[in-house]
Coordinates of C-alpha atoms in Angstrom, one line a residue:
X1 CA 92.5 126.4 79.9
X2 CA 91.5 126.7 83.6
X3 CA 93.8 127.6 86.4
X4 CA 93.5 127.8 90.2
X5 CA 93.6 131.6 90.1
X6 CA 90.7 132.4 87.8
X7 CA 88.6 131.4 84.8
X8 CA 89.3 131.3 81.1
X9 CA 88.0 134.0 78.8
X10 CA 85.9 131.5 76.9
X11 CA 83.9 130.2 79.8
X12 CA 81.4 131.9 82.2
X13 CA 82.2 132.4 85.9
X14 CA 80.2 129.3 87.0
X15 CA 82.6 127.0 85.2
X16 CA 84.1 124.1 87.3
X17 CA 87.8 124.6 88.0
X18 CA 89.8 121.4 88.3
X19 CA 92.3 121.0 91.2
X20 CA 95.7 119.4 90.8
X21 CA 96.2 115.9 92.2
X22 CA 96.2 116.1 96.0
X23 CA 99.5 115.8 97.8
X24 CA 100.1 113.7 101.0
X25 CA 100.7 116.3 103.7
X26 CA 101.9 115.7 107.2
X27 CA 99.4 114.3 109.7
X28 CA 98.6 117.6 111.4
X29 CA 98.5 119.5 108.1
X30 CA 96.2 116.9 106.7
X31 CA 93.7 117.0 109.5
X32 CA 93.7 120.8 109.3
X33 CA 93.0 120.7 105.6
X34 CA 90.1 118.3 106.1
X35 CA 88.4 120.8 108.4
X36 CA 88.5 123.4 105.7
X37 CA 86.4 121.2 103.4
X38 CA 82.6 121.8 103.2
X39 CA 80.6 119.0 101.5
X40 CA 78.3 119.8 98.6
X41 CA 75.8 117.1 97.6
X42 CA 78.0 114.4 99.2
X43 CA 76.9 110.9 99.2
X44 CA 77.2 108.4 102.1
X45 CA 80.5 108.8 104.0
X46 CA 83.2 106.4 102.8
X47 CA 82.0 106.3 99.1
X48 CA 84.1 107.5 96.2
X49 CA 83.4 110.5 94.0
X50 CA 82.8 113.0 96.8
X51 CA 82.6 116.6 95.6
X52 CA 83.8 119.4 97.9
X53 CA 84.2 123.2 97.9
X54 CA 87.1 124.9 99.6
X55 CA 85.5 128.2 100.8
X56 CA 88.5 129.1 102.9
X57 CA 90.8 129.1 99.9
X58 CA 88.6 130.6 97.3
X59 CA 86.5 133.1 99.3
X60 CA 83.4 133.6 97.3
X61 CA 81.3 130.3 97.3
X62 CA 79.8 131.2 93.9
X63 CA 83.3 131.2 92.3
X64 CA 84.6 128.3 94.4
X65 CA 86.2 125.4 92.5
X66 CA 84.8 121.9 92.9
X67 CA 87.0 118.8 93.3
X68 CA 86.9 116.4 90.4
X69 CA 84.9 113.2 90.5
X70 CA 87.9 111.1 91.3
X71 CA 88.6 108.6 94.1
X72 CA 90.7 110.0 96.9
X73 CA 92.0 107.0 98.8
X74 CA 93.7 108.8 101.7
X75 CA 90.6 111.0 102.1
X76 CA 88.2 108.1 102.2
X77 CA 90.4 106.2 104.6
X78 CA 90.5 109.2 107.0
X79 CA 86.7 109.6 106.9
X80 CA 86.1 105.8 107.4
X81 CA 88.5 105.7 110.3
X82 CA 87.0 108.8 111.9
X83 CA 83.4 107.6 111.6
X84 CA 84.1 104.1 112.7
X85 CA 85.9 105.3 115.8
X86 CA 83.1 107.8 116.5
X87 CA 80.5 105.1 116.4
X88 CA 82.4 102.6 118.5
X89 CA 83.5 105.1 121.2
X90 CA 80.3 107.2 121.4
X91 CA 77.6 104.7 122.2
X92 CA 74.8 106.3 124.3
X93 CA 75.2 106.2 128.0
X94 CA 72.3 104.6 129.9
X95 CA 71.2 107.1 132.6
X96 CA 70.6 106.1 136.2
X97 CA 67.1 105.5 137.4
X98 CA 65.1 108.7 137.2
X99 CA 61.6 107.5 138.2
X100 CA 61.4 108.4 141.9
X101 CA 58.1 109.7 143.2
X102 CA 56.3 108.9 140.0
X103 CA 53.2 106.7 139.4
X104 CA 53.5 103.2 138.2
X105 CA 54.8 102.8 134.7
X106 CA 52.0 102.4 132.2
X107 CA 52.1 99.6 129.7
X108 CA 50.7 100.6 126.3
X109 CA 49.5 98.0 123.7
X110 CA 49.6 98.5 119.9
X111 CA 46.6 99.8 118.1
X112 CA 46.6 96.6 116.0
X113 CA 45.6 94.6 119.1
X114 CA 42.1 96.2 119.1
X115 CA 39.0 95.4 117.0
X116 CA 36.7 98.1 115.9
X117 CA 33.2 98.0 114.6
X118 CA 30.0 100.1 114.2
X119 CA 26.6 100.0 115.7
X120 CA 23.3 102.0 115.4
X121 CA 23.4 105.7 115.2
X122 CA 23.2 107.7 118.5
X123 CA 21.9 111.1 117.7
X124 CA 22.9 114.0 119.9
X125 CA 20.4 115.0 122.6
X126 CA 20.6 118.7 121.7
X127 CA 20.4 120.2 118.2
X128 CA 22.4 123.3 119.3
X129 CA 24.7 124.7 122.0
X130 CA 21.9 126.9 123.3
X131 CA 19.6 123.8 123.7
X132 CA 22.4 122.0 125.6
X133 CA 22.8 124.9 128.0
X134 CA 19.1 125.1 128.5
X135 CA 19.0 121.4 129.4
X136 CA 22.0 122.0 131.7
X137 CA 20.0 124.7 133.5
X138 CA 17.0 122.4 133.9
X139 CA 19.3 119.7 135.3
X140 CA 20.8 122.1 137.8
X141 CA 17.4 123.2 139.0
X142 CA 16.4 119.6 139.7
X143 CA 19.6 117.9 140.8
X144 CA 22.3 120.5 141.4
X145 CA 25.7 120.5 139.7
X146 CA 26.0 118.2 136.8
X147 CA 28.7 115.4 137.0
X148 CA 30.4 114.6 133.7
X149 CA 33.0 111.8 133.2
X150 CA 35.2 111.3 130.2
X151 CA 38.0 108.8 129.6
X152 CA 41.5 109.1 128.1
X153 CA 42.0 105.8 126.4
X154 CA 45.7 105.4 125.3
X155 CA 47.3 102.9 123.0
X156 CA 50.4 103.2 120.8
X157 CA 51.4 103.3 117.2
X158 CA 55.0 103.6 116.0
X159 CA 56.0 103.5 119.7
X160 CA 54.2 106.8 120.3
X161 CA 51.1 107.3 122.6
X162 CA 47.8 107.8 120.8
X163 CA 44.5 108.9 122.4
X164 CA 41.2 107.4 121.2
X165 CA 38.6 110.1 120.7
X166 CA 35.3 110.5 118.9
X167 CA 34.6 112.9 116.1
X168 CA 31.0 113.9 115.6
X169 CA 29.6 115.1 112.2
X170 CA 33.2 115.8 111.0
X171 CA 32.9 119.0 113.1
X172 CA 34.2 118.6 116.7
X173 CA 36.0 116.1 118.9
X174 CA 35.3 114.7 122.3
X175 CA 36.4 111.9 124.6
X176 CA 34.3 108.9 125.3
X177 CA 31.9 109.5 128.2
X178 CA 29.0 111.7 129.1
X179 CA 27.2 113.2 132.1
X180 CA 26.0 110.9 134.9
X181 CA 22.4 110.3 135.8
X182 CA 21.6 111.8 139.2
X183 CA 21.2 108.5 140.9
X184 CA 24.3 106.8 139.5
X185 CA 27.5 106.0 141.4
X186 CA 30.5 107.9 139.9
X187 CA 32.5 104.9 138.8
X188 CA 29.7 102.5 137.9
X189 CA 27.8 105.3 136.1
X190 CA 30.9 106.1 134.1
X191 CA 31.4 102.5 133.0
X192 CA 27.8 102.5 131.9
X193 CA 28.3 105.6 129.8
X194 CA 31.5 104.1 128.3
X195 CA 29.5 101.0 127.3
X196 CA 26.8 103.1 125.7
X197 CA 29.5 104.7 123.5
X198 CA 31.9 102.0 122.8
X199 CA 30.7 98.5 123.8
X200 CA 29.6 96.1 121.0
X201 CA 25.9 95.2 120.8
X202 CA 24.7 91.7 121.5
X203 CA 26.6 88.9 119.7
X204 CA 28.1 91.3 117.2
X205 CA 31.6 90.1 118.2
X206 CA 33.0 87.1 120.1
X207 CA 36.3 86.2 121.6
X208 CA 38.8 87.8 123.9
X209 CA 38.1 91.4 124.9
X210 CA 34.4 91.6 124.0
X211 CA 33.1 91.8 127.5
X212 CA 36.2 93.1 129.2
X213 CA 35.4 95.4 132.0
X214 CA 36.7 99.0 132.0
X215 CA 39.6 99.7 134.3
X216 CA 39.1 103.2 135.6
X217 CA 42.5 104.8 136.5
X218 CA 43.6 108.1 138.0
X219 CA 41.7 111.3 137.7
X220 CA 43.8 113.4 135.3
X221 CA 41.9 116.7 135.5
X222 CA 38.8 118.5 136.6
X223 CA 37.2 121.2 134.5
X224 CA 34.6 123.6 136.0
X225 CA 31.7 125.4 134.4
X226 CA 30.9 128.4 136.6
X227 CA 27.8 129.6 134.8
X228 CA 25.4 128.5 132.1
X229 CA 27.8 129.2 129.3
X230 CA 30.3 127.3 127.1
X231 CA 33.4 128.3 129.0
X232 CA 35.0 125.7 131.3
X233 CA 38.1 126.3 133.4
X234 CA 40.7 123.9 135.0
X235 CA 40.2 125.7 138.3
X236 CA 37.2 127.0 140.2
X237 CA 37.2 130.9 140.3
X238 CA 37.3 132.2 143.8
X239 CA 34.0 134.1 143.6
X240 CA 32.1 130.9 142.4
X241 CA 30.5 128.9 145.1
X242 CA 27.8 127.1 143.1
X243 CA 29.4 125.7 139.8
X244 CA 26.9 124.4 137.3
X245 CA 29.0 121.4 136.1
X246 CA 32.2 119.6 136.9
X247 CA 33.8 117.4 134.2
X248 CA 36.4 114.9 135.3
X249 CA 38.9 113.2 133.0
X250 CA 40.1 109.7 133.9
X251 CA 43.0 107.7 132.6
X252 CA 41.6 104.4 131.2
X253 CA 44.0 101.5 131.2
X254 CA 43.3 99.5 128.1
X255 CA 43.7 95.7 128.4
X256 CA 45.8 93.7 125.9
X257 CA 42.8 93.1 123.6
X258 CA 39.4 94.8 123.5
X259 CA 36.5 95.1 121.0
X260 CA 35.2 98.6 120.5
X261 CA 32.0 99.5 118.6
X262 CA 31.3 103.1 117.5
X263 CA 27.9 104.6 116.6
X264 CA 27.6 105.1 112.8
X265 CA 27.2 108.9 113.1
X266 CA 30.6 109.1 114.8
X267 CA 34.2 108.4 114.0
X268 CA 36.7 106.9 116.4
X269 CA 40.2 108.4 115.9
X270 CA 43.6 107.5 117.3
X271 CA 45.3 110.9 117.7
X272 CA 49.0 111.1 118.5
X273 CA 50.1 113.3 121.4
X274 CA 52.2 115.5 119.1
X275 CA 49.1 116.3 117.1
X276 CA 47.2 117.3 120.3
X277 CA 49.9 119.3 121.9
X278 CA 49.4 123.1 121.7
X279 CA 46.7 122.6 119.0
X280 CA 43.8 124.5 120.6
X281 CA 42.6 125.8 117.3
X282 CA 41.6 122.3 116.2
X283 CA 40.9 120.4 119.5
X284 CA 40.1 123.1 122.0
X285 CA 41.8 123.7 125.4
X286 CA 40.6 120.6 127.1
X287 CA 41.9 118.0 124.5
X288 CA 45.1 119.9 123.7
X289 CA 46.0 119.8 127.4
X290 CA 46.1 116.0 127.4
X291 CA 49.8 115.7 126.6
X292 CA 50.5 117.8 129.7
X293 CA 48.3 115.5 131.8
X294 CA 50.0 112.4 130.6
X295 CA 53.5 113.7 131.0
X296 CA 53.5 112.5 134.6
X297 CA 53.6 108.9 133.5
X298 CA 56.4 106.7 132.2
X299 CA 55.4 104.4 129.4
X300 CA 56.6 101.1 128.1
X301 CA 55.5 100.1 124.6
X302 CA 54.9 96.4 123.8
X303 CA 54.2 94.5 120.6
X304 CA 51.6 92.0 119.8
X305 CA 53.6 89.3 121.7
X306 CA 54.1 91.4 124.9
X307 CA 57.7 92.1 124.1
X308 CA 58.9 95.5 125.2
X309 CA 60.0 97.4 122.1
X310 CA 60.5 100.9 123.7
X311 CA 60.3 102.6 127.1
X312 CA 60.6 106.0 128.6
X313 CA 64.3 106.8 129.3
X314 CA 65.3 106.6 132.9
X315 CA 62.8 103.8 133.6
X316 CA 64.1 100.5 135.0
X317 CA 63.6 97.8 132.3
X318 CA 62.0 94.4 132.8
X319 CA 64.4 91.5 133.2
X320 CA 65.6 89.9 130.0
X321 CA 63.7 92.4 127.8
X322 CA 65.8 94.9 125.9
X323 CA 63.9 97.6 124.0
X324 CA 64.2 97.4 120.3
X325 CA 62.7 99.4 117.4
X326 CA 60.1 97.6 115.4
X327 CA 60.8 97.5 111.6
X328 CA 57.8 99.2 109.9
X329 CA 58.8 98.8 106.2
X330 CA 61.4 97.0 104.1
X331 CA 62.8 93.5 104.1
X332 CA 65.8 94.1 106.3
X333 CA 65.7 93.1 110.0
X334 CA 68.1 95.9 110.9
X335 CA 65.8 98.7 110.0
X336 CA 65.0 101.7 112.2
X337 CA 61.7 103.2 113.0
X338 CA 61.3 106.4 111.0
X339 CA 59.0 107.9 113.6
X340 CA 55.7 109.5 112.5
X341 CA 56.9 111.1 109.3
X342 CA 54.4 109.0 107.4
X343 CA 51.5 109.8 109.6
X344 CA 48.8 111.7 107.6
X345 CA 47.6 115.0 108.9
X346 CA 44.1 115.4 110.1
X347 CA 41.3 116.5 107.8
X348 CA 38.0 118.1 108.3
X349 CA 36.7 121.2 110.0
X350 CA 38.4 122.5 113.0
X351 CA 36.4 122.3 116.2
X352 CA 36.3 121.3 119.8
X353 CA 33.7 120.2 122.3
X354 CA 32.2 122.8 124.6

């Protein structure tokens, strides 16, 4: 037979040792004894048949006895009372306003609000990086420093910001936009470049958001190309007085609905910020810095009906709109957003735009 002090001669050391029925100690002794229990494969709190190991009493965990699969009413009552009191008395404290000296809160619409299509292939102007640098040199000789504009288009999925970007030939990524023609105005020329990349052609689509104009927002960053080479820097080196190219990144405020059409030789991806962050190996230094650039903004996330479902903590909330988490799966209306655990990881070759 088994005892509390050791094992029988007929059974190996891993045998389960049964405890005697629990006694009902005084209140303080009982609380102290509960703290000595360490759960092993416990099910949800408050359920019967909870197995525990008492390491304090038995020392070696490998030889520690396990409580039998019996219902312990006083133990379940204590856990239920403790957890209920903890939930009721430990609700989150809403912080005071913490949005001073910050830009206006940005409203992000869900990815499902937007319609995506394809259009004719747009081949790259240069077959190689060397050819691109050669054309840059020719442009500089004729018109001086090249001006390049790219847009950071942001929507949300699972209440998390996603950046729309292009993937070319399954090899490298870039933001929508391109260099401006010499005679073009900065903003109008940039809108023309965005239309070339993403606007639908002719009567391909109809309805709300087809001919919506682009809303060019803040300049998020400037990247400088000091020489005719691939390296660009977020600052202008002190010894450089004649940079060859300046690339500006703008925040593009997407409207509630919009139709976007992508060339057939490209893919339009919605990349979450956590995927971009500190991921220079896949996206390069410019794109992986976007989470830093967007950190200055507070966001509010709305659903298809313009109801605020989430917001940056510390931001004043709109009247009569309490943020709630959208149920993503299941029949229950009380579900919680499980975050991005179901978001598939990116595939394809690593790469980044020059």
